């Protein structure tokens, strides 16, 4: 789905005061019924992460951590079954999963009498039943399952969705009998930084030659696309020639402005692929 920059900005404006909970996606779907849930979630997630990066440091000063922790302890004591940590995160405009990390880290410092182990902390965030305090375990769990932008559950889902789209891309290429090398094969050949797919025989898409394809299971906004161009796409272009980037959840249409320089953007697998070896049209 290609969005104009104006359409994208309208969605962004609606995300500015939303929290990363399930309710926010319901509101966005109602406001923008013609856009897919995946596109709306990807845009919201990107915008929310930018917001958190701007404000995150103020939640990590020792006095603020202590204030959050003492507030949690007193609230949890007064209302042991309430999701007090989730409510606190929403009140101070911090990601629930990041709030959970801060509070659990502080709890473990008391428990272990010093700086907590990163491994223990991460394991407990992934598996709250390991936390020796049942009330805290329940609160951490509530924060994790109600955060659609951060946390171990989100990391796991994002990884799975990324893998799923890479498999989809490989299946589409095989359907069209296109010969290719994937990232794993290229790594085994000694390449360090590679796109997801290198085509052994280049193709033409909409009149543009394509040697490689990169799959992105996300929305392409200005910031992420600029980062990818600088850190990935131009280096692929230097090494392998012109290529195609598929943003499966759409992108800002105005960003597709590098075609003449050798980087083409699409929001789905192209249907008009022409193989360059013999010019046969692939259905």
mmCIF file of N, CA and C in Angstrom, residues 131-250:
data_model
loop_
_atom_site.group_PDB
_atom_site.id
_atom_site.type_symbol
_atom_site.label_atom_id
_atom_site.label_comp_id
_atom_site.label_asym_id
_atom_site.label_seq_id
_atom_site.Cartn_x
_atom_site.Cartn_y
_atom_site.Cartn_z
ATOM 1 N N UNK A 131 9.775 -15.204 38.213
ATOM 2 C CA UNK A 131 9.898 -14.124 39.202
ATOM 3 C C UNK A 131 9.364 -14.623 40.549
ATOM 4 N N UNK A 132 10.161 -14.533 41.626
ATOM 5 C CA UNK A 132 9.751 -15.101 42.913
ATOM 6 C C UNK A 132 8.594 -14.372 43.602
ATOM 7 N N UNK A 133 8.256 -13.187 43.135
ATOM 8 C CA UNK A 133 7.148 -12.425 43.714
ATOM 9 C C UNK A 133 5.944 -12.552 42.772
ATOM 10 N N UNK A 134 4.880 -13.225 43.227
ATOM 11 C CA UNK A 134 3.734 -13.531 42.372
ATOM 12 C C UNK A 134 3.025 -12.275 41.854
ATOM 13 N N UNK A 135 2.862 -11.283 42.724
ATOM 14 C CA UNK A 135 2.181 -10.045 42.313
ATOM 15 C C UNK A 135 2.978 -9.332 41.226
ATOM 16 N N UNK A 136 4.294 -9.249 41.418
ATOM 17 C CA UNK A 136 5.146 -8.616 40.414
ATOM 18 C C UNK A 136 5.122 -9.425 39.109
ATOM 19 N N UNK A 137 5.165 -10.748 39.231
ATOM 20 C CA UNK A 137 5.118 -11.618 38.047
ATOM 21 C C UNK A 137 3.863 -11.323 37.227
ATOM 22 N N UNK A 138 2.716 -11.199 37.904
ATOM 23 C CA UNK A 138 1.456 -10.898 37.207
ATOM 24 C C UNK A 138 1.504 -9.529 36.527
ATOM 25 N N UNK A 139 2.090 -8.556 37.219
ATOM 26 C CA UNK A 139 2.197 -7.207 36.647
ATOM 27 C C UNK A 139 3.114 -7.168 35.431
ATOM 28 N N UNK A 140 4.234 -7.892 35.504
ATOM 29 C CA UNK A 140 5.176 -7.954 34.374
ATOM 30 C C UNK A 140 4.485 -8.607 33.173
ATOM 31 N N UNK A 141 3.742 -9.679 33.438
ATOM 32 C CA UNK A 141 3.028 -10.395 32.383
ATOM 33 C C UNK A 141 2.000 -9.475 31.704
ATOM 34 N N UNK A 142 1.256 -8.712 32.527
ATOM 35 C CA UNK A 142 0.260 -7.779 31.983
ATOM 36 C C UNK A 142 0.916 -6.748 31.063
ATOM 37 N N UNK A 143 2.064 -6.245 31.498
ATOM 38 C CA UNK A 143 2.781 -5.243 30.687
ATOM 39 C C UNK A 143 3.246 -5.839 29.366
ATOM 40 N N UNK A 144 3.779 -7.059 29.420
ATOM 41 C CA UNK A 144 4.316 -7.702 28.211
ATOM 42 C C UNK A 144 3.231 -7.967 27.182
ATOM 43 N N UNK A 145 2.093 -8.530 27.624
ATOM 44 C CA UNK A 145 1.067 -8.901 26.644
ATOM 45 C C UNK A 145 0.261 -7.705 26.147
ATOM 46 N N UNK A 146 0.330 -6.582 26.855
ATOM 47 C CA UNK A 146 -0.439 -5.406 26.431
ATOM 48 C C UNK A 146 0.388 -4.379 25.668
ATOM 49 N N UNK A 147 1.656 -4.678 25.396
ATOM 50 C CA UNK A 147 2.521 -3.746 24.679
ATOM 51 C C UNK A 147 2.680 -4.242 23.240
ATOM 52 N N UNK A 148 2.244 -3.423 22.277
ATOM 53 C CA UNK A 148 2.342 -3.875 20.879
ATOM 54 C C UNK A 148 3.573 -3.318 20.174
ATOM 55 N N UNK A 149 4.472 -2.657 20.893
ATOM 56 C CA UNK A 149 5.664 -2.070 20.268
ATOM 57 C C UNK A 149 6.984 -2.571 20.852
ATOM 58 N N UNK A 150 7.003 -2.953 22.119
ATOM 59 C CA UNK A 150 8.246 -3.352 22.786
ATOM 60 C C UNK A 150 8.043 -4.657 23.550
ATOM 61 N N UNK A 151 9.174 -5.261 23.932
ATOM 62 C CA UNK A 151 9.118 -6.432 24.804
ATOM 63 C C UNK A 151 9.416 -7.735 24.093
ATOM 64 N N UNK A 152 9.670 -8.801 24.874
ATOM 65 C CA UNK A 152 10.071 -10.094 24.297
ATOM 66 C C UNK A 152 9.012 -10.705 23.383
ATOM 67 N N UNK A 153 7.735 -10.494 23.704
ATOM 68 C CA UNK A 153 6.669 -11.042 22.863
ATOM 69 C C UNK A 153 6.669 -10.366 21.493
ATOM 70 N N UNK A 154 6.794 -9.043 21.485
ATOM 71 C CA UNK A 154 6.827 -8.274 20.236
ATOM 72 C C UNK A 154 8.058 -8.656 19.414
ATOM 73 N N UNK A 155 9.219 -8.803 20.073
ATOM 74 C CA UNK A 155 10.451 -9.204 19.369
ATOM 75 C C UNK A 155 10.258 -10.538 18.666
ATOM 76 N N UNK A 156 9.626 -11.457 19.365
ATOM 77 C CA UNK A 156 9.376 -12.798 18.846
ATOM 78 C C UNK A 156 8.437 -12.741 17.631
ATOM 79 N N UNK A 157 7.369 -11.956 17.752
ATOM 80 C CA UNK A 157 6.391 -11.821 16.659
ATOM 81 C C UNK A 157 7.042 -11.164 15.440
ATOM 82 N N UNK A 158 7.809 -10.093 15.669
ATOM 83 C CA UNK A 158 8.474 -9.390 14.563
ATOM 84 C C UNK A 158 9.431 -10.323 13.813
ATOM 85 N N UNK A 159 10.190 -11.102 14.581
ATOM 86 C CA UNK A 159 11.133 -12.047 13.972
ATOM 87 C C UNK A 159 10.383 -13.068 13.115
ATOM 88 N N UNK A 160 9.275 -13.592 13.654
ATOM 89 C CA UNK A 160 8.482 -14.598 12.934
ATOM 90 C C UNK A 160 7.878 -14.010 11.660
ATOM 91 N N UNK A 161 7.375 -12.776 11.742
ATOM 92 C CA UNK A 161 6.763 -12.129 10.573
ATOM 93 C C UNK A 161 7.828 -11.862 9.502
ATOM 94 N N UNK A 162 9.021 -11.438 9.942
ATOM 95 C CA UNK A 162 10.127 -11.218 9.003
ATOM 96 C C UNK A 162 10.482 -12.498 8.265
ATOM 97 N N UNK A 163 10.596 -13.596 9.026
ATOM 98 C CA UNK A 163 10.919 -14.906 8.430
ATOM 99 C C UNK A 163 9.826 -15.347 7.460
ATOM 100 N N UNK A 164 8.571 -15.140 7.869
ATOM 101 C CA UNK A 164 7.417 -15.551 7.050
ATOM 102 C C UNK A 164 7.442 -14.860 5.680
ATOM 103 N N UNK A 165 7.781 -13.571 5.665
ATOM 104 C CA UNK A 165 7.812 -12.837 4.399
ATOM 105 C C UNK A 165 9.015 -13.211 3.543
ATOM 106 N N UNK A 166 10.113 -13.585 4.176
ATOM 107 C CA UNK A 166 11.261 -14.076 3.400
ATOM 108 C C UNK A 166 10.922 -15.405 2.732
ATOM 109 N N UNK A 167 10.203 -16.271 3.440
ATOM 110 C CA UNK A 167 9.751 -17.549 2.867
ATOM 111 C C UNK A 167 8.781 -17.278 1.713
ATOM 112 N N UNK A 168 7.855 -16.332 1.918
ATOM 113 C CA UNK A 168 6.899 -15.960 0.871
ATOM 114 C C UNK A 168 7.637 -15.487 -0.382
ATOM 115 N N UNK A 169 8.655 -14.651 -0.190
ATOM 116 C CA UNK A 169 9.445 -14.140 -1.317
ATOM 117 C C UNK A 169 10.121 -15.288 -2.064
ATOM 118 N N UNK A 170 10.738 -16.215 -1.332
ATOM 119 C CA UNK A 170 11.402 -17.353 -1.987
ATOM 120 C C UNK A 170 10.400 -18.216 -2.762
ATOM 121 N N UNK A 171 9.212 -18.419 -2.166
ATOM 122 C CA UNK A 171 8.168 -19.209 -2.838
ATOM 123 C C UNK A 171 7.724 -18.544 -4.138
ATOM 124 N N UNK A 172 7.561 -17.224 -4.107
ATOM 125 C CA UNK A 172 7.144 -16.479 -5.308
ATOM 126 C C UNK A 172 8.201 -16.596 -6.418
ATOM 127 N N UNK A 173 9.464 -16.528 -6.030
ATOM 128 C CA UNK A 173 10.544 -16.649 -7.013
ATOM 129 C C UNK A 173 10.564 -18.050 -7.634
ATOM 130 N N UNK A 174 10.366 -19.061 -6.782
ATOM 131 C CA UNK A 174 10.354 -20.448 -7.296
ATOM 132 C C UNK A 174 9.173 -20.685 -8.233
ATOM 133 N N UNK A 175 8.017 -20.102 -7.890
ATOM 134 C CA UNK A 175 6.830 -20.233 -8.758
ATOM 135 C C UNK A 175 7.124 -19.744 -10.169
ATOM 136 N N UNK A 176 7.982 -18.751 -10.281
ATOM 137 C CA UNK A 176 8.315 -18.171 -11.586
ATOM 138 C C UNK A 176 9.615 -18.744 -12.163
ATOM 139 N N UNK A 177 10.092 -19.815 -11.529
ATOM 140 C CA UNK A 177 11.317 -20.499 -11.999
ATOM 141 C C UNK A 177 12.513 -19.557 -12.117
ATOM 142 N N UNK A 178 12.605 -18.636 -11.174
ATOM 143 C CA UNK A 178 13.741 -17.704 -11.162
ATOM 144 C C UNK A 178 14.837 -18.269 -10.262
ATOM 145 N N UNK A 179 16.042 -18.317 -10.784
ATOM 146 C CA UNK A 179 17.166 -18.886 -10.046
ATOM 147 C C UNK A 179 17.770 -17.817 -9.128
ATOM 148 N N UNK A 180 17.995 -18.176 -7.855
ATOM 149 C CA UNK A 180 18.454 -17.166 -6.893
ATOM 150 C C UNK A 180 19.292 -17.806 -5.792
ATOM 151 N N UNK A 181 20.018 -16.944 -5.090
ATOM 152 C CA UNK A 181 20.741 -17.332 -3.876
ATOM 153 C C UNK A 181 20.129 -16.553 -2.727
ATOM 154 N N UNK A 182 19.847 -17.238 -1.609
ATOM 155 C CA UNK A 182 19.298 -16.509 -0.467
ATOM 156 C C UNK A 182 20.414 -16.108 0.501
ATOM 157 N N UNK A 183 20.019 -15.403 1.541
ATOM 158 C CA UNK A 183 20.978 -14.836 2.504
ATOM 159 C C UNK A 183 21.870 -15.911 3.122
ATOM 160 N N UNK A 184 21.281 -17.055 3.472
ATOM 161 C CA UNK A 184 22.054 -18.131 4.104
ATOM 162 C C UNK A 184 23.115 -18.690 3.157
ATOM 163 N N UNK A 185 22.727 -18.870 1.885
ATOM 164 C CA UNK A 185 23.690 -19.370 0.887
ATOM 165 C C UNK A 185 24.818 -18.356 0.676
ATOM 166 N N UNK A 186 24.461 -17.077 0.655
ATOM 167 C CA UNK A 186 25.469 -16.023 0.441
ATOM 168 C C UNK A 186 26.431 -15.936 1.629
ATOM 169 N N UNK A 187 25.894 -16.100 2.851
ATOM 170 C CA UNK A 187 26.760 -16.099 4.038
ATOM 171 C C UNK A 187 27.749 -17.257 3.958
ATOM 172 N N UNK A 188 27.236 -18.413 3.544
ATOM 173 C CA UNK A 188 28.097 -19.603 3.436
ATOM 174 C C UNK A 188 29.192 -19.391 2.399
ATOM 175 N N UNK A 189 28.934 -18.522 1.418
ATOM 176 C CA UNK A 189 29.926 -18.220 0.375
ATOM 177 C C UNK A 189 30.914 -17.149 0.828
ATOM 178 N N UNK A 190 30.704 -16.610 2.063
ATOM 179 C CA UNK A 190 31.667 -15.653 2.615
ATOM 180 C C UNK A 190 31.250 -14.198 2.547
ATOM 181 N N UNK A 191 30.058 -13.931 2.012
ATOM 182 C CA UNK A 191 29.566 -12.548 2.010
ATOM 183 C C UNK A 191 29.123 -12.172 3.421
ATOM 184 N N UNK A 192 29.441 -10.950 3.844
ATOM 185 C CA UNK A 192 29.041 -10.556 5.191
ATOM 186 C C UNK A 192 27.723 -9.783 5.180
ATOM 187 N N UNK A 193 27.629 -8.741 4.342
ATOM 188 C CA UNK A 193 26.430 -7.894 4.320
ATOM 189 C C UNK A 193 25.713 -8.132 2.999
ATOM 190 N N UNK A 194 24.585 -8.828 3.067
ATOM 191 C CA UNK A 194 23.916 -9.193 1.822
ATOM 192 C C UNK A 194 22.421 -8.882 1.870
ATOM 193 N N UNK A 195 21.829 -8.673 0.681
ATOM 194 C CA UNK A 195 20.362 -8.591 0.641
ATOM 195 C C UNK A 195 19.757 -9.976 0.876
ATOM 196 N N UNK A 196 18.439 -10.048 0.996
ATOM 197 C CA UNK A 196 17.786 -11.345 1.240
ATOM 198 C C UNK A 196 17.932 -12.279 0.043
ATOM 199 N N UNK A 197 17.902 -11.709 -1.157
ATOM 200 C CA UNK A 197 17.949 -12.511 -2.388
ATOM 201 C C UNK A 197 18.897 -11.874 -3.401
ATOM 202 N N UNK A 198 19.750 -12.701 -4.025
ATOM 203 C CA UNK A 198 20.503 -12.285 -5.214
ATOM 204 C C UNK A 198 19.984 -13.133 -6.367
ATOM 205 N N UNK A 199 19.563 -12.499 -7.434
ATOM 206 C CA UNK A 199 19.073 -13.242 -8.599
ATOM 207 C C UNK A 199 20.259 -13.687 -9.447
ATOM 208 N N UNK A 200 20.321 -14.971 -9.757
ATOM 209 C CA UNK A 200 21.446 -15.477 -10.577
ATOM 210 C C UNK A 200 21.321 -14.996 -12.013
ATOM 211 N N UNK A 201 20.090 -14.763 -12.444
ATOM 212 C CA UNK A 201 19.841 -14.124 -13.743
ATOM 213 C C UNK A 201 19.013 -12.876 -13.467
ATOM 214 N N UNK A 202 19.510 -11.679 -13.813
ATOM 215 C CA UNK A 202 18.763 -10.460 -13.502
ATOM 216 C C UNK A 202 17.420 -10.411 -14.226
ATOM 217 N N UNK A 203 16.486 -9.626 -13.671
ATOM 218 C CA UNK A 203 15.168 -9.463 -14.278
ATOM 219 C C UNK A 203 14.893 -7.973 -14.472
ATOM 220 N N UNK A 204 13.840 -7.688 -15.239
ATOM 221 C CA UNK A 204 13.369 -6.308 -15.365
ATOM 222 C C UNK A 204 11.999 -6.212 -14.695
ATOM 223 N N UNK A 205 11.830 -5.160 -13.894
ATOM 224 C CA UNK A 205 10.539 -4.875 -13.254
ATOM 225 C C UNK A 205 10.175 -3.440 -13.616
ATOM 226 N N UNK A 206 9.045 -3.287 -14.304
ATOM 227 C CA UNK A 206 8.596 -1.963 -14.743
ATOM 228 C C UNK A 206 9.701 -1.223 -15.499
ATOM 229 N N UNK A 207 10.441 -1.990 -16.303
ATOM 230 C CA UNK A 207 11.497 -1.400 -17.127
ATOM 231 C C UNK A 207 12.812 -1.150 -16.407
ATOM 232 N N UNK A 208 12.911 -1.559 -15.138
ATOM 233 C CA UNK A 208 14.141 -1.346 -14.363
ATOM 234 C C UNK A 208 14.819 -2.691 -14.084
ATOM 235 N N UNK A 209 16.118 -2.742 -14.290
ATOM 236 C CA UNK A 209 16.867 -3.979 -14.040
ATOM 237 C C UNK A 209 16.986 -4.224 -12.548
ATOM 238 N N UNK A 210 16.820 -5.495 -12.155
ATOM 239 C CA UNK A 210 16.899 -5.880 -10.741
ATOM 240 C C UNK A 210 17.844 -7.067 -10.595
ATOM 241 N N UNK A 211 18.891 -6.881 -9.779
ATOM 242 C CA UNK A 211 19.845 -7.963 -9.490
ATOM 243 C C UNK A 211 19.601 -8.590 -8.123
ATOM 244 N N UNK A 212 18.994 -7.824 -7.210
ATOM 245 C CA UNK A 212 18.790 -8.309 -5.842
ATOM 246 C C UNK A 212 17.447 -7.819 -5.307
ATOM 247 N N UNK A 213 16.937 -8.532 -4.297
ATOM 248 C CA UNK A 213 15.661 -8.164 -3.670
ATOM 249 C C UNK A 213 15.828 -8.192 -2.153
ATOM 250 N N UNK A 214 15.340 -7.146 -1.509
ATOM 251 C CA UNK A 214 15.339 -7.075 -0.045
ATOM 252 C C UNK A 214 13.899 -7.069 0.442
ATOM 253 N N UNK A 215 13.593 -7.916 1.422
ATOM 254 C CA UNK A 215 12.242 -8.025 1.981
ATOM 255 C C UNK A 215 12.180 -7.292 3.313
ATOM 256 N N UNK A 216 11.224 -6.362 3.442
ATOM 257 C CA UNK A 216 11.037 -5.638 4.702
ATOM 258 C C UNK A 216 9.584 -5.804 5.159
ATOM 259 N N UNK A 217 9.388 -6.548 6.242
ATOM 260 C CA UNK A 217 8.036 -6.764 6.776
ATOM 261 C C UNK A 217 7.670 -5.608 7.691
ATOM 262 N N UNK A 218 7.649 -4.404 7.105
ATOM 263 C CA UNK A 218 7.350 -3.196 7.870
ATOM 264 C C UNK A 218 6.892 -2.120 6.896
ATOM 265 N N UNK A 219 6.501 -0.977 7.445
ATOM 266 C CA UNK A 219 6.128 0.176 6.616
ATOM 267 C C UNK A 219 7.383 1.007 6.372
ATOM 268 N N UNK A 220 7.520 1.526 5.179
ATOM 269 C CA UNK A 220 8.680 2.365 4.850
ATOM 270 C C UNK A 220 8.379 3.836 5.067
ATOM 271 N N UNK A 221 8.788 4.378 6.215
ATOM 272 C CA UNK A 221 8.626 5.813 6.452
ATOM 273 C C UNK A 221 9.952 6.515 6.161
ATOM 274 N N UNK A 222 9.961 7.839 6.259
ATOM 275 C CA UNK A 222 11.165 8.611 5.908
ATOM 276 C C UNK A 222 12.384 8.159 6.699
ATOM 277 N N UNK A 223 12.214 8.054 8.015
ATOM 278 C CA UNK A 223 13.354 7.765 8.884
ATOM 279 C C UNK A 223 13.914 6.371 8.643
ATOM 280 N N UNK A 224 13.039 5.349 8.613
ATOM 281 C CA UNK A 224 13.544 3.981 8.448
ATOM 282 C C UNK A 224 14.126 3.789 7.051
ATOM 283 N N UNK A 225 13.472 4.375 6.028
ATOM 284 C CA UNK A 225 13.980 4.204 4.658
ATOM 285 C C UNK A 225 15.347 4.874 4.498
ATOM 286 N N UNK A 226 15.497 6.062 5.063
ATOM 287 C CA UNK A 226 16.792 6.765 4.977
ATOM 288 C C UNK A 226 17.879 5.937 5.675
ATOM 289 N N UNK A 227 17.535 5.364 6.841
ATOM 290 C CA UNK A 227 18.492 4.520 7.575
ATOM 291 C C UNK A 227 18.880 3.303 6.754
ATOM 292 N N UNK A 228 17.876 2.631 6.168
ATOM 293 C CA UNK A 228 18.150 1.445 5.341
ATOM 294 C C UNK A 228 18.996 1.803 4.117
ATOM 295 N N UNK A 229 18.687 2.945 3.491
ATOM 296 C CA UNK A 229 19.487 3.371 2.318
ATOM 297 C C UNK A 229 20.955 3.504 2.697
ATOM 298 N N UNK A 230 21.201 4.201 3.801
ATOM 299 C CA UNK A 230 22.589 4.463 4.210
ATOM 300 C C UNK A 230 23.309 3.228 4.730
ATOM 301 N N UNK A 231 22.580 2.365 5.441
ATOM 302 C CA UNK A 231 23.240 1.228 6.090
ATOM 303 C C UNK A 231 23.191 -0.059 5.275
ATOM 304 N N UNK A 232 22.244 -0.153 4.328
ATOM 305 C CA UNK A 232 22.099 -1.403 3.575
ATOM 306 C C UNK A 232 22.019 -1.208 2.066
ATOM 307 N N UNK A 233 20.973 -0.499 1.603
ATOM 308 C CA UNK A 233 20.644 -0.532 0.172
ATOM 309 C C UNK A 233 21.756 -0.016 -0.731
ATOM 310 N N UNK A 234 22.410 1.121 -0.358
ATOM 311 C CA UNK A 234 23.458 1.639 -1.243
ATOM 312 C C UNK A 234 24.665 0.707 -1.274
ATOM 313 N N UNK A 235 24.941 0.041 -0.156
ATOM 314 C CA UNK A 235 26.073 -0.903 -0.184
ATOM 315 C C UNK A 235 25.739 -2.121 -1.049
ATOM 316 N N UNK A 236 24.460 -2.554 -1.034
ATOM 317 C CA UNK A 236 24.053 -3.650 -1.940
ATOM 318 C C UNK A 236 24.195 -3.191 -3.391
ATOM 319 N N UNK A 237 23.781 -1.954 -3.651
ATOM 320 C CA UNK A 237 23.852 -1.388 -5.001
ATOM 321 C C UNK A 237 25.314 -1.325 -5.475
ATOM 322 N N UNK A 238 26.201 -0.901 -4.575
ATOM 323 C CA UNK A 238 27.629 -0.828 -4.936
ATOM 324 C C UNK A 238 28.207 -2.188 -5.285
ATOM 325 N N UNK A 239 27.776 -3.196 -4.552
ATOM 326 C CA UNK A 239 28.356 -4.532 -4.720
ATOM 327 C C UNK A 239 27.673 -5.353 -5.803
ATOM 328 N N UNK A 240 26.331 -5.252 -5.871
ATOM 329 C CA UNK A 240 25.585 -6.165 -6.743
ATOM 330 C C UNK A 240 24.818 -5.486 -7.868
ATOM 331 N N UNK A 241 24.790 -4.141 -7.889
ATOM 332 C CA UNK A 241 24.039 -3.446 -8.934
ATOM 333 C C UNK A 241 22.654 -3.042 -8.462
ATOM 334 N N UNK A 242 21.779 -2.635 -9.399
ATOM 335 C CA UNK A 242 20.446 -2.164 -9.020
ATOM 336 C C UNK A 242 19.577 -3.264 -8.429
ATOM 337 N N UNK A 243 18.631 -2.870 -7.565
ATOM 338 C CA UNK A 243 17.808 -3.867 -6.883
ATOM 339 C C UNK A 243 16.407 -3.374 -6.554
ATOM 340 N N UNK A 244 15.663 -4.262 -5.906
ATOM 341 C CA UNK A 244 14.265 -4.020 -5.553
ATOM 342 C C UNK A 244 14.088 -4.205 -4.045
ATOM 343 N N UNK A 245 13.386 -3.268 -3.413
ATOM 344 C CA UNK A 245 13.032 -3.390 -1.994
ATOM 345 C C UNK A 245 11.519 -3.557 -1.909
ATOM 346 N N UNK A 246 11.070 -4.620 -1.232
ATOM 347 C CA UNK A 246 9.633 -4.803 -1.016
ATOM 348 C C UNK A 246 9.302 -4.450 0.434
ATOM 349 N N UNK A 247 8.542 -3.363 0.609
ATOM 350 C CA UNK A 247 7.977 -3.022 1.925
ATOM 351 C C UNK A 247 6.578 -3.642 1.945
ATOM 352 N N UNK A 248 6.446 -4.804 2.565
ATOM 353 C CA UNK A 248 5.190 -5.554 2.496
ATOM 354 C C UNK A 248 4.013 -4.811 3.126
ATOM 355 N N UNK A 249 4.283 -3.908 4.073
ATOM 356 C CA UNK A 249 3.193 -3.183 4.727
ATOM 357 C C UNK A 249 3.054 -1.760 4.195
ATOM 358 N N UNK A 250 3.636 -1.518 3.027
ATOM 359 C CA UNK A 250 3.484 -0.236 2.368
ATOM 360 C C UNK A 250 4.614 0.742 2.660
#
